[in-house]
PDB file of C-alpha atoms in Angstrom:
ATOM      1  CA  UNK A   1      85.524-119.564  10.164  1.00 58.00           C
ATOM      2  CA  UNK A   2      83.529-119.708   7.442  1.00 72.00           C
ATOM      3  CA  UNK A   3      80.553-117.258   5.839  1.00 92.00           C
ATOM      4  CA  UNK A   4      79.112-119.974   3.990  1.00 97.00           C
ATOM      5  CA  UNK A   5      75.580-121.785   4.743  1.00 98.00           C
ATOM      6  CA  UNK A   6      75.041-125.102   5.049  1.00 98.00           C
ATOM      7  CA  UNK A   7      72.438-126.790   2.125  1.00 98.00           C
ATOM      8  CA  UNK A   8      69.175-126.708   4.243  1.00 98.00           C
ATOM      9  CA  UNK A   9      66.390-126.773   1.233  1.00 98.00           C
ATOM     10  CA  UNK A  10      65.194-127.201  -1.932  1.00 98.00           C
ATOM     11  CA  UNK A  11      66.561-123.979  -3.342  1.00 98.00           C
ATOM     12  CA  UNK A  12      70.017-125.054  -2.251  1.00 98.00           C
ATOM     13  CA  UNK A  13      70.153-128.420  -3.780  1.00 98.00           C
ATOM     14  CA  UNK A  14      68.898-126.344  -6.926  1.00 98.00           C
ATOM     15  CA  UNK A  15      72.133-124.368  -6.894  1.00 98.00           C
ATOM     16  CA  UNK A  16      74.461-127.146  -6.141  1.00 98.00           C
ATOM     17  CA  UNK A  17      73.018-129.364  -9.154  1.00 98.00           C
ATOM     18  CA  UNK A  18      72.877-125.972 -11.292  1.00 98.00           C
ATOM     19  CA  UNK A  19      76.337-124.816 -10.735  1.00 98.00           C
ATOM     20  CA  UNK A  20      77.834-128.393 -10.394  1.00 98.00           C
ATOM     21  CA  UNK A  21      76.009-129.722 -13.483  1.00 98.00           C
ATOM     22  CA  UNK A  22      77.454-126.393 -15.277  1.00 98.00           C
ATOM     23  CA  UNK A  23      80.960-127.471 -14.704  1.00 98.00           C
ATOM     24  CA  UNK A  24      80.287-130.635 -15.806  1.00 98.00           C
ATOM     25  CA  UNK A  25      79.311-129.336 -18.977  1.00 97.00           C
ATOM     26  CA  UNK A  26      82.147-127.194 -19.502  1.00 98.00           C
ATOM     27  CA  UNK A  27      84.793-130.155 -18.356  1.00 98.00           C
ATOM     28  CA  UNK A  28      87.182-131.376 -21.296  1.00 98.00           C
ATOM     29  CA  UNK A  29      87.286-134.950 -19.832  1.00 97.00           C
ATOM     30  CA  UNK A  30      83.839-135.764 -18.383  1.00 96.00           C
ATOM     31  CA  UNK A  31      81.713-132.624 -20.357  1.00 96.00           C
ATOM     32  CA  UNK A  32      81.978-134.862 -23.555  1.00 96.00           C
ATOM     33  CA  UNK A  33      80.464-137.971 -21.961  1.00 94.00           C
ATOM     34  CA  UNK A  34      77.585-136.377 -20.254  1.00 94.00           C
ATOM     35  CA  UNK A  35      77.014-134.090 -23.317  1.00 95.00           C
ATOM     36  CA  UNK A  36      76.175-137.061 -25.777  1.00 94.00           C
ATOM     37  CA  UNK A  37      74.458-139.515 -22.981  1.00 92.00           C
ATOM     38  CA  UNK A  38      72.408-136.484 -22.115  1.00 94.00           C
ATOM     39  CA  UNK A  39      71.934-134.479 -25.060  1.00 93.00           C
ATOM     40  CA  UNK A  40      68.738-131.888 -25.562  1.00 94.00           C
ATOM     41  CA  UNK A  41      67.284-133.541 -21.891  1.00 96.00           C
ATOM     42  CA  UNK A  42      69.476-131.159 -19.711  1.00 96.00           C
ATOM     43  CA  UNK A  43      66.072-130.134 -17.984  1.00 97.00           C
ATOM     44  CA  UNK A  44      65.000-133.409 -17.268  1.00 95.00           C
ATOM     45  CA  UNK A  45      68.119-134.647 -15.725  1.00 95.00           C
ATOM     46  CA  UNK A  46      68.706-131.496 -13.425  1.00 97.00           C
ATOM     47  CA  UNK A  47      64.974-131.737 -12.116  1.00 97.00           C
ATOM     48  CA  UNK A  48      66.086-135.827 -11.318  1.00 95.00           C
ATOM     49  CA  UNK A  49      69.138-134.651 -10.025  1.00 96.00           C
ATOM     50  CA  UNK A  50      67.159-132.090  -7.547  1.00 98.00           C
ATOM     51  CA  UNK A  51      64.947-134.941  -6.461  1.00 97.00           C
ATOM     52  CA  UNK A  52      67.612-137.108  -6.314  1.00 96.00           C
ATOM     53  CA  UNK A  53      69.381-134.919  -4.137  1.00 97.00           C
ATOM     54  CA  UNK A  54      66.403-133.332  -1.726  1.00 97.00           C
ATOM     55  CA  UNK A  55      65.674-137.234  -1.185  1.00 97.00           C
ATOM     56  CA  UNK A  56      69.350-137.729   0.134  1.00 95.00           C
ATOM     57  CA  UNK A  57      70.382-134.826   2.431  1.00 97.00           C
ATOM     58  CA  UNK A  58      66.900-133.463   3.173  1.00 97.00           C
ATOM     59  CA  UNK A  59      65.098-136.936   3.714  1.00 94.00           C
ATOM     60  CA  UNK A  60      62.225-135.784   2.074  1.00 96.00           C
ATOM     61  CA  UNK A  61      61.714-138.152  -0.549  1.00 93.00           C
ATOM     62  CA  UNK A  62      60.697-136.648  -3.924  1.00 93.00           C
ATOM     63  CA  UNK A  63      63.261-139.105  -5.685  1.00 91.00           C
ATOM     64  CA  UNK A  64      62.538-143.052  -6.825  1.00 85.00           C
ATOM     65  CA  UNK A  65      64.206-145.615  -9.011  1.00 83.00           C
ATOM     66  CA  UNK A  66      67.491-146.460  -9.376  1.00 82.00           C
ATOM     67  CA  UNK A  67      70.573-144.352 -10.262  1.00 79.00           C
ATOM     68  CA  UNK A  68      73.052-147.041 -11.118  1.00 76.00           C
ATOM     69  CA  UNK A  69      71.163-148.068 -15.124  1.00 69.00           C
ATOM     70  CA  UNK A  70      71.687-145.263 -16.701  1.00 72.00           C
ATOM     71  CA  UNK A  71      75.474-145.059 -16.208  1.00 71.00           C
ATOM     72  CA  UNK A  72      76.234-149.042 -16.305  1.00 72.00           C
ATOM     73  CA  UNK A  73      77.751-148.729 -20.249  1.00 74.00           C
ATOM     74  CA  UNK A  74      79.228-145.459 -20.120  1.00 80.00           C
ATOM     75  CA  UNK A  75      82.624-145.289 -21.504  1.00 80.00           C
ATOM     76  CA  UNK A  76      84.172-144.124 -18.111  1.00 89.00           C
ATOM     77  CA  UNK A  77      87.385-145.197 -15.866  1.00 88.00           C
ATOM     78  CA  UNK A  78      88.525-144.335 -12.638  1.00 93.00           C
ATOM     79  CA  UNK A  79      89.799-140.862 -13.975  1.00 96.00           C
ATOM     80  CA  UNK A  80      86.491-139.728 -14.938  1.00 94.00           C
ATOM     81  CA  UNK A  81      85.065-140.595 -11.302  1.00 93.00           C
ATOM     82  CA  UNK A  82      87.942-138.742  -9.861  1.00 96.00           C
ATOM     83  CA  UNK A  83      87.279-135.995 -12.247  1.00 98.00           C
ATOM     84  CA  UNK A  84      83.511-136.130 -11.285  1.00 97.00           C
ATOM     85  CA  UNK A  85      84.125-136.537  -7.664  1.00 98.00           C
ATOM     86  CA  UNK A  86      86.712-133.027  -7.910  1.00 98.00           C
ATOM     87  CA  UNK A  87      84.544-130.976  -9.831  1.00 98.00           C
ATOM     88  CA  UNK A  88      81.716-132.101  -6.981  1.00 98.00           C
ATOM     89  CA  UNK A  89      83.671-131.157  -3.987  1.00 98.00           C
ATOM     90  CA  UNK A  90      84.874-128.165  -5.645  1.00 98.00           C
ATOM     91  CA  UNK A  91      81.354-127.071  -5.574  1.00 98.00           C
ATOM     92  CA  UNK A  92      80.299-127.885  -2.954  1.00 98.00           C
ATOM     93  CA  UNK A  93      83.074-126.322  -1.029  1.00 98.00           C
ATOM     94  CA  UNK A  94      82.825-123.183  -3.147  1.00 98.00           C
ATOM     95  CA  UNK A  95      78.999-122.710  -1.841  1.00 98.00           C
ATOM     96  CA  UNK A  96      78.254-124.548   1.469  1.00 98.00           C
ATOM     97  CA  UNK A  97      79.851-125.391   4.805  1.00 98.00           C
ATOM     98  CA  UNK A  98      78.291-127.262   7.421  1.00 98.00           C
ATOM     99  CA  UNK A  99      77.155-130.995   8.453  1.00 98.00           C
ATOM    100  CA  UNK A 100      74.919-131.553   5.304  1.00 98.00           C
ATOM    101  CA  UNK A 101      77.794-130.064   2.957  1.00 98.00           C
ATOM    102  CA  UNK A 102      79.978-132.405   4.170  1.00 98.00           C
ATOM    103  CA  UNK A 103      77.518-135.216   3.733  1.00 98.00           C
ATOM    104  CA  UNK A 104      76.865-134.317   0.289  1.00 98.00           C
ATOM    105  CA  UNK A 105      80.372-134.899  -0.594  1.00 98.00           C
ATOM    106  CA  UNK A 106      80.713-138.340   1.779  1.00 98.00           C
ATOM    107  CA  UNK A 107      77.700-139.469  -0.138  1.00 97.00           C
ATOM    108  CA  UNK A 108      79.154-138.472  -3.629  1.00 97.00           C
ATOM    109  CA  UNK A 109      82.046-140.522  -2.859  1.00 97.00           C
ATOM    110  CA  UNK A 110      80.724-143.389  -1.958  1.00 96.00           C
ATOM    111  CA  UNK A 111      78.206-143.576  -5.480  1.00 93.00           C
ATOM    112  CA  UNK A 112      81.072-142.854  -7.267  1.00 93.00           C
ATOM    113  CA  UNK A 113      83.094-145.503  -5.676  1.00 94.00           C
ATOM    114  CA  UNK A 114      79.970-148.247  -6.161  1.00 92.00           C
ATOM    115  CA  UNK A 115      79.085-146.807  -9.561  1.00 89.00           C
ATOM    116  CA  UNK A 116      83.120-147.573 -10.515  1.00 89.00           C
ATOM    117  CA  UNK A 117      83.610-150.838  -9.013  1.00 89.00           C
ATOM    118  CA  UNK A 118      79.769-151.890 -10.483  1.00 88.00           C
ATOM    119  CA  UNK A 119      80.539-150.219 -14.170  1.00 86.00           C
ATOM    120  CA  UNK A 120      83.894-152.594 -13.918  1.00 85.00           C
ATOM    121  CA  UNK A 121      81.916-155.776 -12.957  1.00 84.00           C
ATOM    122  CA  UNK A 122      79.651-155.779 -15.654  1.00 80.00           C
ATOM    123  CA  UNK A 123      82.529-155.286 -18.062  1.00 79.00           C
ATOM    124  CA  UNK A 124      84.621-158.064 -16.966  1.00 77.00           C
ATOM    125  CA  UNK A 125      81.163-160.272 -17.731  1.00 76.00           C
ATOM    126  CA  UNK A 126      79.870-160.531 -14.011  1.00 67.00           C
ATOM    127  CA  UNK A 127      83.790-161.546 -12.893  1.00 61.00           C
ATOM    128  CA  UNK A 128      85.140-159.475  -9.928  1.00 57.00           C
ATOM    129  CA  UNK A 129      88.215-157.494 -11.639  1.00 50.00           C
ATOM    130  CA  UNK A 130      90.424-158.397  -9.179  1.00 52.00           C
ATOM    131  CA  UNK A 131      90.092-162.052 -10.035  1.00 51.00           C
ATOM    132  CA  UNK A 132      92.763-163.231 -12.791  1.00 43.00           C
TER     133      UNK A 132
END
């Protein structure tokens, strides 16, 4: 059995964005790419990332817009979104247990599954990459 919480507010999400985005950082494959798309507006991505999140597991909706733009020409493959998607459930496993944890991750894996599969469409011109 576990001693860990489950994420149940905003001071939660806060530490999940906080120490994921710090690994993130720190990565030698996906640190680099974050680190120049992001630069010196650190702050204003983590307080996105905290609405972004509170909108998702704690239905209360502080976040709007679209996540998918930003990332669309990013110089990424399906390593980096298995490196992402690690580094996530690491996290999360390191600080939470319970239903919402576990939707966190279900919910990571599914954006970085569409963000992959939508990144490779728009690079193959609009084609499906699994057409010849």
């Amino acid at each position: 059995m576990s001693d860990l919480a489950d994420i149940k507010n905003l001071d939660d999400i806060k530490l999940l964005v906080d120490t994921f985005y710090t690994k993130v950082q720190k990565d030698n494959l996906i640190g680099p790419i974050f680190n120049e798309k992001i630069g010196d507006q650190w702050s204003a991505h983590l307080e996105r990332m905290y609405r972004f999140w509170q909108t998702i597991l704690l239905e209360e909706h502080t976040y709007s817009g679209s996540p998918f733009p930003p990332h669309k020409h990013l110089p990424v493959a399906k390593e980096h979104f298995n490196r992402w998607m690690e580094i996530f459930t690491e996290t999360i496993d390191s600080l939470f247990a319970g239903i919402l944890a576990e939707e966190a991750k279900l919910r990571a894996k599914n954006m970085a599954e569409m963000f992959f599969y939508k990144i490779e469409y728009f690079r193959n011109g609009g084609r499906n990459f699994f057409e010849s």
